[in-house]
Short mmCIF file of C-alpha atoms in Angstrom, two decimals:
data_model
loop_
_atom_site.label_atom_id
_atom_site.label_comp_id
_atom_site.label_asym_id
_atom_site.label_seq_id
_atom_site.Cartn_x
_atom_site.Cartn_y
_atom_site.Cartn_z
CA UNK A 1 -29.97 3.22 -49.73
CA UNK A 2 -32.20 5.64 -47.83
CA UNK A 3 -35.77 6.07 -48.57
CA UNK A 4 -37.25 9.67 -48.53
CA UNK A 5 -38.73 9.24 -44.90
CA UNK A 6 -36.66 7.04 -42.72
CA UNK A 7 -37.40 6.39 -38.94
CA UNK A 8 -35.47 3.92 -36.96
CA UNK A 9 -34.80 3.55 -33.21
CA UNK A 10 -31.24 2.63 -33.70
CA UNK A 11 -30.57 6.30 -35.02
CA UNK A 12 -30.85 7.57 -31.39
CA UNK A 13 -27.85 9.84 -30.58
CA UNK A 14 -25.59 9.40 -27.85
CA UNK A 15 -25.07 12.33 -25.50
CA UNK A 16 -21.72 12.98 -26.83
CA UNK A 17 -23.12 13.87 -30.14
CA UNK A 18 -25.48 16.70 -28.85
CA UNK A 19 -23.54 19.24 -30.65
CA UNK A 20 -23.85 17.32 -33.80
CA UNK A 21 -26.13 19.84 -35.56
CA UNK A 22 -23.63 22.69 -35.21
CA UNK A 23 -20.80 20.95 -36.71
CA UNK A 24 -22.54 19.05 -39.65
CA UNK A 25 -25.11 21.35 -41.16
CA UNK A 26 -26.17 20.04 -44.50
CA UNK A 27 -27.65 22.53 -46.85
CA UNK A 28 -31.20 21.77 -48.38
CA UNK A 29 -31.53 18.70 -45.68
CA UNK A 30 -33.06 18.87 -42.51
CA UNK A 31 -31.64 16.62 -39.62
CA UNK A 32 -34.15 16.53 -36.70
CA UNK A 33 -33.88 14.55 -33.47
CA UNK A 34 -37.20 14.11 -31.78
CA UNK A 35 -38.60 11.50 -29.40
CA UNK A 36 -35.23 9.51 -29.64
CA UNK A 37 -35.73 9.07 -33.51
CA UNK A 38 -33.65 10.59 -36.55
CA UNK A 39 -35.35 11.81 -39.65
CA UNK A 40 -33.55 12.70 -42.89
CA UNK A 41 -36.10 14.48 -45.29
CA UNK A 42 -35.35 16.14 -48.60
CA UNK A 43 -37.45 15.75 -51.59
CA UNK A 44 -34.89 17.02 -54.07
CA UNK A 45 -32.01 14.96 -52.96
CA UNK A 46 -31.15 12.10 -55.17
CA UNK A 47 -30.47 8.59 -54.18
CA UNK A 48 -26.84 9.11 -54.77
CA UNK A 49 -26.91 12.18 -52.61
CA UNK A 50 -28.50 10.39 -49.87
CA UNK A 51 -25.82 7.61 -50.05
CA UNK A 52 -23.05 10.38 -49.95
CA UNK A 53 -24.70 11.87 -47.07
CA UNK A 54 -25.30 8.61 -45.00
CA UNK A 55 -21.53 7.88 -45.42
CA UNK A 56 -20.61 11.33 -44.37
CA UNK A 57 -22.75 11.03 -41.35
CA UNK A 58 -21.47 7.57 -40.42
CA UNK A 59 -17.83 8.80 -40.53
CA UNK A 60 -18.70 11.87 -38.60
CA UNK A 61 -20.68 10.05 -35.93
CA UNK A 62 -17.93 7.74 -35.63
CA UNK A 63 -15.18 10.50 -35.26
CA UNK A 64 -17.22 12.15 -32.64
CA UNK A 65 -17.96 9.03 -30.60
CA UNK A 66 -14.34 7.89 -30.36
CA UNK A 67 -12.19 11.02 -31.36
CA UNK A 68 -10.88 14.31 -30.02
CA UNK A 69 -12.83 17.34 -29.22
CA UNK A 70 -12.38 20.54 -31.34
CA UNK A 71 -11.81 22.68 -28.30
CA UNK A 72 -8.32 23.26 -27.23
CA UNK A 73 -7.36 21.18 -24.21
CA UNK A 74 -4.36 23.15 -22.64
CA UNK A 75 -2.32 22.02 -20.87
CA UNK A 76 -3.39 18.71 -22.62
CA UNK A 77 -3.31 17.65 -26.05
CA UNK A 78 -5.53 15.02 -27.78
CA UNK A 79 -4.57 12.88 -30.96
CA UNK A 80 -6.21 9.87 -32.71
CA UNK A 81 -4.59 6.64 -32.76
CA UNK A 82 -5.44 4.62 -35.85
CA UNK A 83 -8.42 6.60 -36.23
CA UNK A 84 -10.32 4.74 -33.73
CA UNK A 85 -8.88 5.59 -30.21
CA UNK A 86 -7.23 8.68 -28.56
CA UNK A 87 -4.35 9.50 -26.41
CA UNK A 88 -4.43 12.43 -24.21
CA UNK A 89 -1.13 13.92 -23.03
CA UNK A 90 -1.04 16.55 -20.22
CA UNK A 91 2.49 18.29 -19.72
CA UNK A 92 3.78 20.69 -17.35
CA UNK A 93 0.46 20.89 -15.29
CA UNK A 94 0.73 22.61 -11.95
CA UNK A 95 -2.81 23.91 -11.57
CA UNK A 96 -5.24 20.93 -10.86
CA UNK A 97 -8.44 23.13 -11.46
CA UNK A 98 -7.19 24.05 -15.01
CA UNK A 99 -6.20 20.47 -15.66
CA UNK A 100 -9.51 19.19 -14.59
CA UNK A 101 -11.37 21.94 -16.61
CA UNK A 102 -9.39 20.70 -19.68
CA UNK A 103 -10.13 17.07 -19.36
CA UNK A 104 -13.78 17.72 -18.71
CA UNK A 105 -13.89 18.50 -22.23
CA UNK A 106 -13.24 14.67 -22.80
CA UNK A 107 -16.52 13.67 -20.89
CA UNK A 108 -18.42 11.02 -22.71
CA UNK A 109 -15.50 10.50 -24.87
CA UNK A 110 -13.51 7.40 -23.97
CA UNK A 111 -9.87 7.76 -23.54
CA UNK A 112 -7.59 4.99 -24.30
CA UNK A 113 -4.42 6.44 -22.76
CA UNK A 114 -4.05 9.39 -20.49
CA UNK A 115 -0.39 10.60 -19.99
CA UNK A 116 0.52 13.27 -17.11
CA UNK A 117 3.94 14.18 -17.81
CA UNK A 118 6.54 16.52 -16.15
CA UNK A 119 3.93 17.91 -13.71
CA UNK A 120 3.73 19.14 -10.24
CA UNK A 121 0.20 18.84 -8.45
CA UNK A 122 -1.05 18.55 -4.89
CA UNK A 123 -3.13 15.62 -5.52
CA UNK A 124 -6.15 14.31 -7.73
CA UNK A 125 -9.26 15.47 -5.90
CA UNK A 126 -11.74 12.68 -5.36
CA UNK A 127 -14.38 13.97 -8.06
CA UNK A 128 -11.37 14.87 -10.55
CA UNK A 129 -12.22 11.54 -12.73
CA UNK A 130 -16.09 11.92 -12.68
CA UNK A 131 -17.58 11.63 -16.17
CA UNK A 132 -14.37 10.22 -17.69
CA UNK A 133 -13.62 6.67 -19.16
CA UNK A 134 -9.81 6.10 -19.18
CA UNK A 135 -8.32 2.61 -20.14
CA UNK A 136 -4.70 3.43 -19.41
CA UNK A 137 -2.99 6.10 -17.34
CA UNK A 138 0.73 6.84 -17.17
CA UNK A 139 2.11 9.22 -14.45
CA UNK A 140 5.57 10.20 -15.70
CA UNK A 141 8.15 12.33 -14.24
CA UNK A 142 5.85 14.17 -11.98
CA UNK A 143 5.45 15.01 -8.19
CA UNK A 144 2.58 14.90 -5.90
CA UNK A 145 1.82 15.65 -2.29
CA UNK A 146 -0.80 12.68 -2.15
CA UNK A 147 -2.39 10.83 -5.03
CA UNK A 148 -5.73 11.72 -3.52
CA UNK A 149 -7.49 13.86 -1.00
CA UNK A 150 -9.52 10.82 0.19
CA UNK A 151 -8.64 7.24 1.15
CA UNK A 152 -9.12 6.05 -2.30
CA UNK A 153 -7.16 7.24 -5.53
CA UNK A 154 -8.58 7.46 -8.93
CA UNK A 155 -12.25 7.39 -7.86
CA UNK A 156 -14.49 7.13 -11.07
CA UNK A 157 -12.31 4.94 -12.84
CA UNK A 158 -13.14 1.65 -11.15
CA UNK A 159 -14.91 0.10 -14.15
CA UNK A 160 -12.57 1.40 -17.01
CA UNK A 161 -9.00 1.67 -15.81
CA UNK A 162 -7.02 -1.45 -16.89
CA UNK A 163 -3.48 -0.16 -16.78
CA UNK A 164 -1.67 2.01 -14.41
CA UNK A 165 1.98 3.00 -14.76
CA UNK A 166 3.75 5.27 -12.39
CA UNK A 167 7.20 6.08 -13.67
CA UNK A 168 9.85 8.42 -12.16
CA UNK A 169 7.35 10.00 -9.84
CA UNK A 170 7.57 11.23 -6.26
CA UNK A 171 4.78 11.30 -3.93
CA UNK A 172 5.94 13.21 -0.87
CA UNK A 173 3.49 12.12 1.74
CA UNK A 174 3.98 8.49 0.58
CA UNK A 175 1.27 6.36 -0.89
CA UNK A 176 -0.48 3.29 0.39
CA UNK A 177 -1.63 0.10 -1.50
CA UNK A 178 -4.95 0.58 -0.05
CA UNK A 179 -5.55 3.61 -1.99
CA UNK A 180 -5.75 1.42 -5.24
CA UNK A 181 -8.09 -1.39 -3.95
CA UNK A 182 -11.19 0.10 -5.54
CA UNK A 183 -9.67 -0.38 -9.20
CA UNK A 184 -11.49 -3.66 -9.93
CA UNK A 185 -10.71 -3.56 -13.54
CA UNK A 186 -7.05 -2.97 -13.24
CA UNK A 187 -4.94 -6.04 -14.90
CA UNK A 188 -1.62 -4.40 -15.23
CA UNK A 189 0.23 -2.19 -12.54
CA UNK A 190 3.84 -1.07 -12.98
CA UNK A 191 6.08 1.13 -10.90
CA UNK A 192 9.49 2.42 -12.20
CA UNK A 193 11.83 4.67 -10.25
CA UNK A 194 9.20 5.78 -7.92
CA UNK A 195 10.59 5.63 -4.27
CA UNK A 196 9.47 2.12 -3.43
CA UNK A 197 12.14 0.59 -0.99
CA UNK A 198 10.16 -2.15 0.71
CA UNK A 199 7.32 -4.57 -0.22
CA UNK A 200 5.52 -5.22 3.23
CA UNK A 201 2.47 -7.23 4.13
CA UNK A 202 0.11 -4.41 3.19
CA UNK A 203 0.55 -5.08 -0.60
CA UNK A 204 -2.17 -7.57 0.12
CA UNK A 205 -4.60 -4.84 0.08
CA UNK A 206 -4.68 -4.97 -3.80
CA UNK A 207 -4.64 -8.81 -3.90
CA UNK A 208 -8.17 -8.94 -4.53
CA UNK A 209 -7.72 -6.91 -7.87
CA UNK A 210 -7.78 -8.86 -10.91
CA UNK A 211 -4.07 -8.10 -11.65
CA UNK A 212 -2.51 -10.15 -14.27
CA UNK A 213 0.95 -8.27 -14.56
CA UNK A 214 2.58 -6.65 -11.60
CA UNK A 215 5.91 -4.90 -12.13
CA UNK A 216 7.72 -3.07 -9.28
CA UNK A 217 10.96 -2.26 -10.95
CA UNK A 218 14.27 -0.08 -10.89
CA UNK A 219 13.78 1.10 -7.39
CA UNK A 220 15.64 0.36 -3.88
CA UNK A 221 13.57 -2.41 -2.89
CA UNK A 222 15.71 -4.52 -0.46
CA UNK A 223 12.87 -6.18 1.56
CA UNK A 224 9.98 -8.42 0.29
CA UNK A 225 7.38 -9.80 2.91
CA UNK A 226 7.66 -13.61 2.92
CA UNK A 227 4.01 -13.83 1.83
CA UNK A 228 3.94 -10.71 -0.18
CA UNK A 229 2.19 -12.04 -3.45
CA UNK A 230 0.84 -15.30 -1.96
CA UNK A 231 -2.80 -14.23 -2.52
CA UNK A 232 -2.36 -12.64 -6.09
CA UNK A 233 -4.01 -15.91 -7.51
CA UNK A 234 -4.50 -14.26 -11.11
CA UNK A 235 -0.99 -13.23 -11.56
CA UNK A 236 0.67 -14.20 -14.77
CA UNK A 237 3.91 -11.87 -14.86
CA UNK A 238 5.84 -10.69 -11.76
CA UNK A 239 8.68 -8.50 -12.34
CA UNK A 240 11.00 -7.18 -9.53
CA UNK A 241 13.94 -6.39 -11.64
CA UNK A 242 16.51 -3.85 -10.84
CA UNK A 243 16.14 -3.66 -7.08
CA UNK A 244 18.31 -4.54 -4.20
CA UNK A 245 16.57 -7.94 -3.27
CA UNK A 246 18.71 -10.63 -1.79
CA UNK A 247 16.41 -13.15 -0.24
CA UNK A 248 13.48 -14.75 -1.87
CA UNK A 249 11.25 -17.40 -0.48
CA UNK A 250 8.62 -19.91 -2.13
CA UNK A 251 6.01 -18.44 0.24
CA UNK A 252 6.17 -15.11 -1.53
CA UNK A 253 4.17 -16.65 -4.42
CA UNK A 254 0.80 -18.17 -4.72
CA UNK A 255 0.69 -21.80 -3.61
CA UNK A 256 -0.11 -23.26 -6.16
CA UNK A 257 0.87 -20.65 -8.67
CA UNK A 258 -1.48 -21.79 -11.33
CA UNK A 259 -1.42 -18.92 -13.72
CA UNK A 260 2.15 -17.45 -13.31
CA UNK A 261 4.02 -17.90 -16.54
CA UNK A 262 6.89 -15.28 -16.02
CA UNK A 263 9.17 -14.26 -12.94
CA UNK A 264 11.74 -11.85 -13.59
CA UNK A 265 14.23 -11.01 -10.50
CA UNK A 266 16.85 -9.92 -12.76
CA UNK A 267 19.64 -7.41 -11.52
CA UNK A 268 18.99 -7.78 -7.80
CA UNK A 269 21.40 -9.23 -5.15
CA UNK A 270 20.41 -12.90 -5.18
CA UNK A 271 23.28 -15.50 -4.58
CA UNK A 272 21.07 -18.64 -3.61
CA UNK A 273 17.77 -19.92 -4.31
CA UNK A 274 15.85 -22.09 -1.90
CA UNK A 275 15.18 -25.76 -3.01
CA UNK A 276 11.43 -25.42 -3.40
CA UNK A 277 11.31 -21.85 -4.93
CA UNK A 278 9.64 -22.81 -8.06
CA UNK A 279 7.55 -25.79 -7.05
CA UNK A 280 3.93 -25.97 -7.91
CA UNK A 281 4.26 -23.57 -10.73
CA UNK A 282 2.87 -25.73 -13.65
CA UNK A 283 2.62 -22.58 -16.00
CA UNK A 284 6.07 -20.81 -15.55
CA UNK A 285 7.60 -20.84 -18.87
CA UNK A 286 10.02 -17.79 -18.66
CA UNK A 287 12.54 -17.29 -15.92
CA UNK A 288 14.78 -14.04 -15.97
CA UNK A 289 17.63 -14.12 -13.27
CA UNK A 290 20.28 -12.29 -15.19
CA UNK A 291 22.34 -9.74 -13.33
CA UNK A 292 22.49 -11.48 -9.87
CA UNK A 293 25.28 -13.31 -8.07
CA UNK A 294 24.15 -16.79 -8.82
CA UNK A 295 27.10 -19.42 -8.92
CA UNK A 296 25.31 -22.31 -10.29
CA UNK A 297 22.06 -23.87 -11.60
CA UNK A 298 21.09 -26.22 -8.61
CA UNK A 299 19.10 -29.20 -9.37
CA UNK A 300 16.93 -29.13 -6.44
CA UNK A 301 15.93 -25.47 -7.21
CA UNK A 302 15.43 -25.68 -10.87
CA UNK A 303 14.46 -29.27 -11.81
CA UNK A 304 10.72 -28.93 -11.01
CA UNK A 305 10.31 -26.37 -13.83
CA UNK A 306 13.32 -26.91 -16.11
CA UNK A 307 11.90 -29.07 -18.81
CA UNK A 308 8.60 -26.75 -19.13
CA UNK A 309 10.75 -23.64 -19.59
CA UNK A 310 10.89 -21.99 -22.94
CA UNK A 311 13.17 -19.04 -21.67
CA UNK A 312 15.82 -18.89 -19.00
CA UNK A 313 18.14 -15.86 -18.70
CA UNK A 314 21.27 -16.21 -16.38
CA UNK A 315 23.45 -13.80 -18.34
CA UNK A 316 25.73 -11.51 -16.16
CA UNK A 317 26.01 -14.10 -13.21
CA UNK A 318 29.48 -15.29 -12.11
CA UNK A 319 28.52 -18.97 -13.08
CA UNK A 320 30.95 -21.83 -12.29
CA UNK A 321 30.29 -24.50 -14.90
CA UNK A 322 31.45 -27.62 -13.07
CA UNK A 323 30.10 -31.04 -12.30
CA UNK A 324 26.98 -29.57 -10.36
CA UNK A 325 25.85 -28.57 -13.93
CA UNK A 326 25.97 -32.11 -15.44
CA UNK A 327 22.21 -32.58 -14.73
CA UNK A 328 21.05 -29.72 -16.72
CA UNK A 329 23.34 -30.54 -19.71
CA UNK A 330 21.84 -34.04 -19.66
CA UNK A 331 18.27 -32.41 -19.33
CA UNK A 332 18.77 -30.02 -22.25
CA UNK A 333 18.42 -26.32 -22.15
CA UNK A 334 15.33 -24.35 -22.93
CA UNK A 335 14.72 -23.03 -26.44
CA UNK A 336 15.81 -19.62 -25.55
CA UNK A 337 18.77 -19.63 -23.25
CA UNK A 338 21.09 -16.68 -22.10
CA UNK A 339 24.14 -17.12 -20.07
CA UNK A 340 27.80 -17.90 -19.98
CA UNK A 341 30.47 -19.57 -17.80
CA UNK A 342 32.65 -17.40 -15.64
CA UNK A 343 34.71 -20.25 -14.13
CA UNK A 344 36.73 -22.10 -14.72
CA UNK A 345 39.09 -20.11 -16.92
CA UNK A 346 38.99 -22.75 -19.85
CA UNK A 347 35.20 -22.32 -20.04
CA UNK A 348 35.05 -18.51 -19.38
CA UNK A 349 32.58 -16.75 -21.77
CA UNK A 350 31.30 -20.25 -23.14
CA UNK A 351 27.42 -20.17 -23.68
CA UNK A 352 25.50 -22.42 -21.40
CA UNK A 353 23.55 -24.21 -24.17
CA UNK A 354 27.16 -25.16 -25.89
CA UNK A 355 28.27 -27.08 -23.01
CA UNK A 356 28.68 -30.83 -23.12
CA UNK A 357 29.04 -33.34 -20.15
CA UNK A 358 32.69 -33.83 -20.85
CA UNK A 359 33.39 -29.96 -20.18
CA UNK A 360 32.08 -30.38 -16.65
CA UNK A 361 34.85 -32.33 -15.09
CA UNK A 362 35.94 -29.60 -12.47
CA UNK A 363 34.24 -30.06 -9.19
#
């Protein structure tokens, strides 16, 4: 219930609501903003009227604070997600100045997700993201000469950007890990079909970020530096799926890997795993190795984590179900197990978790 004269410091309007009077003029009432106070004054308005107005104002304020601007955003569009967050999609952009002008209309309005799709741009100028707050950014099926015109990319988003996905993009002059080192709020980074062919030692340039999920997938990576991820202490999920990796070492991972819960090395060219590959990984519960050239489940390599695993995927491997697997049948399989025997012929296509010790007489 509102009294006829109400003054409250909590009514102060944020900057993004400066156009409020133009959008929500209420006949017979006066909405004044002065000295950071709000005043609603109408002698003829009933208590019911005040209640209706207050509800209307609250809804309007909320929409302005978290919604989309009324102005057109071409080449971008904005839509509300569950009436509380927004998604901005910019498609077929070729003029960086026009794109910047479009996004400037979102200044002071937090963007949950920004997607740049099917676009061709030179680079994002260092001042491009000033005044913007973006939580998630997806660059999809687009080309760039560079990511930035300076040594650091996405400046201005250091405190807001939590997720960055680069999918089917090409950066003609290449991009360096060091360009991302300022994104201190980034917890999830993913590349997919974006021209990555090696993971060298310079990936340590982003090891100081608070990354929890790192996915470098569906590319042509054939070489991974032997200490590539050793300093990513906060990493929970690491995926290198669908590359051309044949050699992995324990030294590539943190030691100990206290937070690592999932490793995905599926659809690579791995034949053998070192005996110590999963040692000192107390949190590992999901291991995805499908689509490789693995012949057996070696006890030295797997035993250190086998009983703590909740999921193991060894499907699409030419597994030889012989006496070398007796240990794993005795130990029992994780709750979720995928994989089947390839050899010998009498066990072909038999699911791993259906094996019994007596099946494994062949050596």
